[in-house]
C-alpha positions in Angstrom: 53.6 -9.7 147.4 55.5 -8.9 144.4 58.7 -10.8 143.4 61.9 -9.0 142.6 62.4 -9.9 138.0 64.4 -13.2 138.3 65.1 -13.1 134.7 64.9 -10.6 131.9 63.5 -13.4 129.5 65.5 -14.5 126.6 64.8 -12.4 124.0 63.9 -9.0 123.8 63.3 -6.4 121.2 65.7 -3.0 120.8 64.4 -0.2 118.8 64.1 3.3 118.4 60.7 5.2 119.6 60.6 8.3 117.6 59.3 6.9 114.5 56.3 5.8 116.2 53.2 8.1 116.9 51.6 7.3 120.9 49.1 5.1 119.1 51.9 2.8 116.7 53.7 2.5 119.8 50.8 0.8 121.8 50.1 -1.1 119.2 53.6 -2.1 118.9 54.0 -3.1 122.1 50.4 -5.1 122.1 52.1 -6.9 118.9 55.6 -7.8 121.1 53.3 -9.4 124.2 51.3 -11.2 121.8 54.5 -12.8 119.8 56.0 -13.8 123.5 59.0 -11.2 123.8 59.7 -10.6 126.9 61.0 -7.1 126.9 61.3 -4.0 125.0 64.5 -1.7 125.1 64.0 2.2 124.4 67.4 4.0 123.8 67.7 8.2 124.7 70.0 10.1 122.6 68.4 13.3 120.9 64.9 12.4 120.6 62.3 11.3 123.0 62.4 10.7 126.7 62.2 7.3 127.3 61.1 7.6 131.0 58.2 9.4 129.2 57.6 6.7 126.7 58.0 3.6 129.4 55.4 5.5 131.4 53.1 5.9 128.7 53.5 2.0 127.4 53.2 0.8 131.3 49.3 1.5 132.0 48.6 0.4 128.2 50.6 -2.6 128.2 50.3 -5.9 130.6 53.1 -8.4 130.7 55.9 -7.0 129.1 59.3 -5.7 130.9 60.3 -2.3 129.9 63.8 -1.4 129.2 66.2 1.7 129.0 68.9 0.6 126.6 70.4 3.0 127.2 69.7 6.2 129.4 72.2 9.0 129.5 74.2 9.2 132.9 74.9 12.7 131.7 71.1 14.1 131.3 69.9 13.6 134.8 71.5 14.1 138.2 71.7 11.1 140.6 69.2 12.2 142.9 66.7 12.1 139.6 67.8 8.8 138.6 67.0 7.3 142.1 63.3 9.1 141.9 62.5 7.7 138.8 64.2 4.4 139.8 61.7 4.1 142.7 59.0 5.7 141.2 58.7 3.0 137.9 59.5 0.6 140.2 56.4 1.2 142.2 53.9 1.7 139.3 55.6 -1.4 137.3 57.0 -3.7 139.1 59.0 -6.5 138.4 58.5 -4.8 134.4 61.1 -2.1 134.5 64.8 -2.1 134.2 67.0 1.1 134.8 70.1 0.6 131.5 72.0 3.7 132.4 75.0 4.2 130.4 77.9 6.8 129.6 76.8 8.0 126.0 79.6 9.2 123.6 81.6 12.4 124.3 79.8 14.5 121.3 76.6 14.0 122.8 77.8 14.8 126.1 79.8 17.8 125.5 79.0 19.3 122.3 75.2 18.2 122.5 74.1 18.4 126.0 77.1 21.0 127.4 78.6 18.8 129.6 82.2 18.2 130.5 83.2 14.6 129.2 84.9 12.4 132.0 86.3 9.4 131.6 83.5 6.9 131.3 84.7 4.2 134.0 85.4 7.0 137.0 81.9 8.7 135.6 79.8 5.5 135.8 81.5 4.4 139.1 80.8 8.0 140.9 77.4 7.9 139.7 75.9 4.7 140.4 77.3 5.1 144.2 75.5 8.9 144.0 72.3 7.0 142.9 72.7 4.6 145.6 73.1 7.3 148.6 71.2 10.2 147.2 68.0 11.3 148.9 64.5 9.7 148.6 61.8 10.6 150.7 58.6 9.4 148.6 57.0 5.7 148.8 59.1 2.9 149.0 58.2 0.2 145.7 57.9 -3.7 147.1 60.3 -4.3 144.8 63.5 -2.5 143.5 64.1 -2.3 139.5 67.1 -4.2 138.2 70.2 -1.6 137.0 72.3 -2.6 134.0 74.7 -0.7 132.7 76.0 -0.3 129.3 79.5 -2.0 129.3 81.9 -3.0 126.3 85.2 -3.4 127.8 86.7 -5.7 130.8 86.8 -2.7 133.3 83.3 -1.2 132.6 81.8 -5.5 132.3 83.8 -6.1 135.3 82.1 -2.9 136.9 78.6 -4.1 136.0 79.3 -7.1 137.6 80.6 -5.2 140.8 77.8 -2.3 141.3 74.6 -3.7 138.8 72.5 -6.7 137.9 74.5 -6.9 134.9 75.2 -5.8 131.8 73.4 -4.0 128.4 76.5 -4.5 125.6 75.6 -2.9 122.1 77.3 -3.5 118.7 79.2 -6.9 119.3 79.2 -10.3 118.4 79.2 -13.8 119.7 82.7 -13.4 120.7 82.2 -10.3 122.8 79.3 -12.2 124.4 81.6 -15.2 125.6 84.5 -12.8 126.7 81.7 -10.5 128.6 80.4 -13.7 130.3 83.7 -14.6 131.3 83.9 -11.3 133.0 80.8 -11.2 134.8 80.6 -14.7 136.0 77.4 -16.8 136.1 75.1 -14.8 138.2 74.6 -11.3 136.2 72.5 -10.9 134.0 74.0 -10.4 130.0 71.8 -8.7 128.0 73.0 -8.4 124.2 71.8 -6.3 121.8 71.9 -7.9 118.0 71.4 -6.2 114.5 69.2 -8.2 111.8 67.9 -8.2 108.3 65.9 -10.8 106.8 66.8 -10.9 103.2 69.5 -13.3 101.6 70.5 -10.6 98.6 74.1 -10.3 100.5 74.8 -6.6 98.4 71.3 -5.2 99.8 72.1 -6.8 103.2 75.3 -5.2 103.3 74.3 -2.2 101.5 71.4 -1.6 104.4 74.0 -2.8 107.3 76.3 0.2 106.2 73.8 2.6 106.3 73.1 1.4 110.3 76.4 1.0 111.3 78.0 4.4 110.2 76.8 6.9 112.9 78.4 4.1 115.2 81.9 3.4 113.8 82.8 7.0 114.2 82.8 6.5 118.3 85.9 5.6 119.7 84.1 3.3 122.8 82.9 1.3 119.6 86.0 1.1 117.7 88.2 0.0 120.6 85.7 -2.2 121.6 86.0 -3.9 117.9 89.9 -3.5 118.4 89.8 -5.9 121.4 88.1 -8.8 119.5 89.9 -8.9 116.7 88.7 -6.0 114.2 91.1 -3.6 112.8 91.1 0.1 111.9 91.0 -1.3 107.8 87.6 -2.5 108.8 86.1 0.7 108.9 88.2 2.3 106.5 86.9 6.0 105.7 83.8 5.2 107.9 82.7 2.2 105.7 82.4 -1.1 107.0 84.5 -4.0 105.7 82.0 -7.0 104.7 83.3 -9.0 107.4 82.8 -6.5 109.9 79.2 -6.0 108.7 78.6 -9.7 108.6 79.6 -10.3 112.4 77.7 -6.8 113.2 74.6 -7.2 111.4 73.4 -11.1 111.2 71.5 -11.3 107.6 69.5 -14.0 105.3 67.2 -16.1 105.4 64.8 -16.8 109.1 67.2 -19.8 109.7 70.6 -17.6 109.8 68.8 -15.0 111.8 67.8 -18.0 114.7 71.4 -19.0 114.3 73.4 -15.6 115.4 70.6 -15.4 118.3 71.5 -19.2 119.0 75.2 -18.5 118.9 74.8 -15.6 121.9 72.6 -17.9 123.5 75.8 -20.5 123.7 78.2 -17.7 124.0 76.6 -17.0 127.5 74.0 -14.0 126.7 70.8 -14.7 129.1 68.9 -12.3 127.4 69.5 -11.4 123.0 67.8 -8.0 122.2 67.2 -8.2 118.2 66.7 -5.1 116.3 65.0 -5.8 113.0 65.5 -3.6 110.2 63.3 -3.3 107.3 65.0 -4.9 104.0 63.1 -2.2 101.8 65.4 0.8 103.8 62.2 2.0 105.4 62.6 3.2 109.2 61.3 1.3 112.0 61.5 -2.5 113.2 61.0 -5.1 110.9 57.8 -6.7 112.0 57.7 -9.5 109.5 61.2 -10.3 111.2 59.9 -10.6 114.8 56.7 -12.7 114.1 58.9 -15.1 112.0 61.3 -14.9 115.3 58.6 -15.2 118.0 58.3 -19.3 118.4 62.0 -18.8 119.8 60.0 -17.1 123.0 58.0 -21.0 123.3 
């Protein structure tokens, strides 16, 4: 019999899909089992289903977990959410988790229609809707972990309530110790961290503005920022102070990279989810980056 995911590993990859064509992605994926990393996080915003794309990867891949990191709360009703739930957890189990997460309130209500509702209330409502909604198809062995995109003490704390834990994006070290703080020992942290391997500090910086900008404009982001420290001079005009990039976006050589995934390690993360970009600009995951990385999966 199958066991329940004890663990989502402790390190993981986050990156965007839609750059890849069905057969990059396989061989992506083929490239993250070989190099050890445990699991691979597929974020939804305007592109690609990632229910589609984890279903695709599943019957092509072999050990590694997939991830939704995360999937809109606002683009399927619950009763959805619990049929895809059950379903992946049937066809993949113990290699799925549900990240489910709140969005931003452009994408919700000038993108998708929707009326925008304030994110704790939303996320509470829906996971209990998920929870009781109707299933009448096969039961999995084994039910898929839910995380939850969470920034702040109320929506950590809420994780740590109503999910296996929780899926933060855009922090540092610091938001990792405070999170863990809020979610006690037994949830699961899984942190997502932004890297560049090259030590020319005005490229790094340069490329780490370019990354950071569509983000900085979100309020959930900037109060997030607020809470640990950051100020509203940090991101000045939508530009990124250099010490906001340089907790943001770890950057150098291989042995600074290992030591901002080190430092969330010690800060409490269970799980670090790198995402690698490319020190010539070019889209896409830095693969040079992630075989370097891999003996940290020994």
């Amino acid at each position: 019999m199958t066991q329940p995911l004890e663990t989502p590993g402790r390190l993981g990859v986050w990156t965007w899909s839609d750059g890849f064509s069905p057969v990059e992605a396989v061989d992506f994926a083929h490239r993250l089992e070989g190099w050890g990393y445990s699991t691979l996080w597929t974020p939804e915003a305007v592109g690609r289903d990632p229910f589609s794309f984890i279903g695709y990867l599943a019957g092509r891949t072999e050990r590694l977990i997939l991830a939704t990191g995360i999937a809109n709360i606002y683009a399927r009703d619950a009763m959805t959410t619990k049929a895809i739930r059950k379903t992946l957890s049937g066809m993949l189990p113990a290699r799925f988790i549900l990240g489910l997460g709140v969005s931003h309130p452009h994408l919700v209500s000038k993108v998708r229609g929707h009326e925008w509702r304030p994110p704790l209330e939303k996320m509470r409502e829906y996971l209990d809707a998920v929870e009781s909604a109707l299933y009448m198809g096969p039961e999995p062995e084994v039910e898929a972990p839910i995380v939850i995109a969470a920034l702040r003490p109320k929506m950590l704390a809420l994780a740590a309530e109503k999910a296996r834990g929780a899926h933060p994006y855009l922090v540092t070290p610091e938001h990792t110790r405070r999170a863990r703080e809020i979610l006690g020992g037994d949830r699961w942290l899984c942190t997502e961290q932004k890297l560049i391997l090259t030590t020319d500090a005005e490229k790094a910086r340069e490329l780490a503005r370019g990354h950071l900008k569509q983000y900085l404009r979100a309020p959930n982001y900037q109060n997030s920022l607020r809470e640990i420290g950051f100020e509203d001079s940090d991101w000045a005009k939508g530009t990124a102070s250099d010490r906001l990039v340089d907790a943001l976006v770890a950057w150098g050589d291989e042995g600074a990279l290992r030591e901002r995934i080190q430092e969330h390690w010690d800060a409490g993360a269970d799980q670090v989810c790198v995402q690698p970009f490319r020190a010539d600009g070019k889209p896409g995951p830095c693969l040079d980056t992630l075989e370097k990385l891999a003996n940290l999966n020994a």
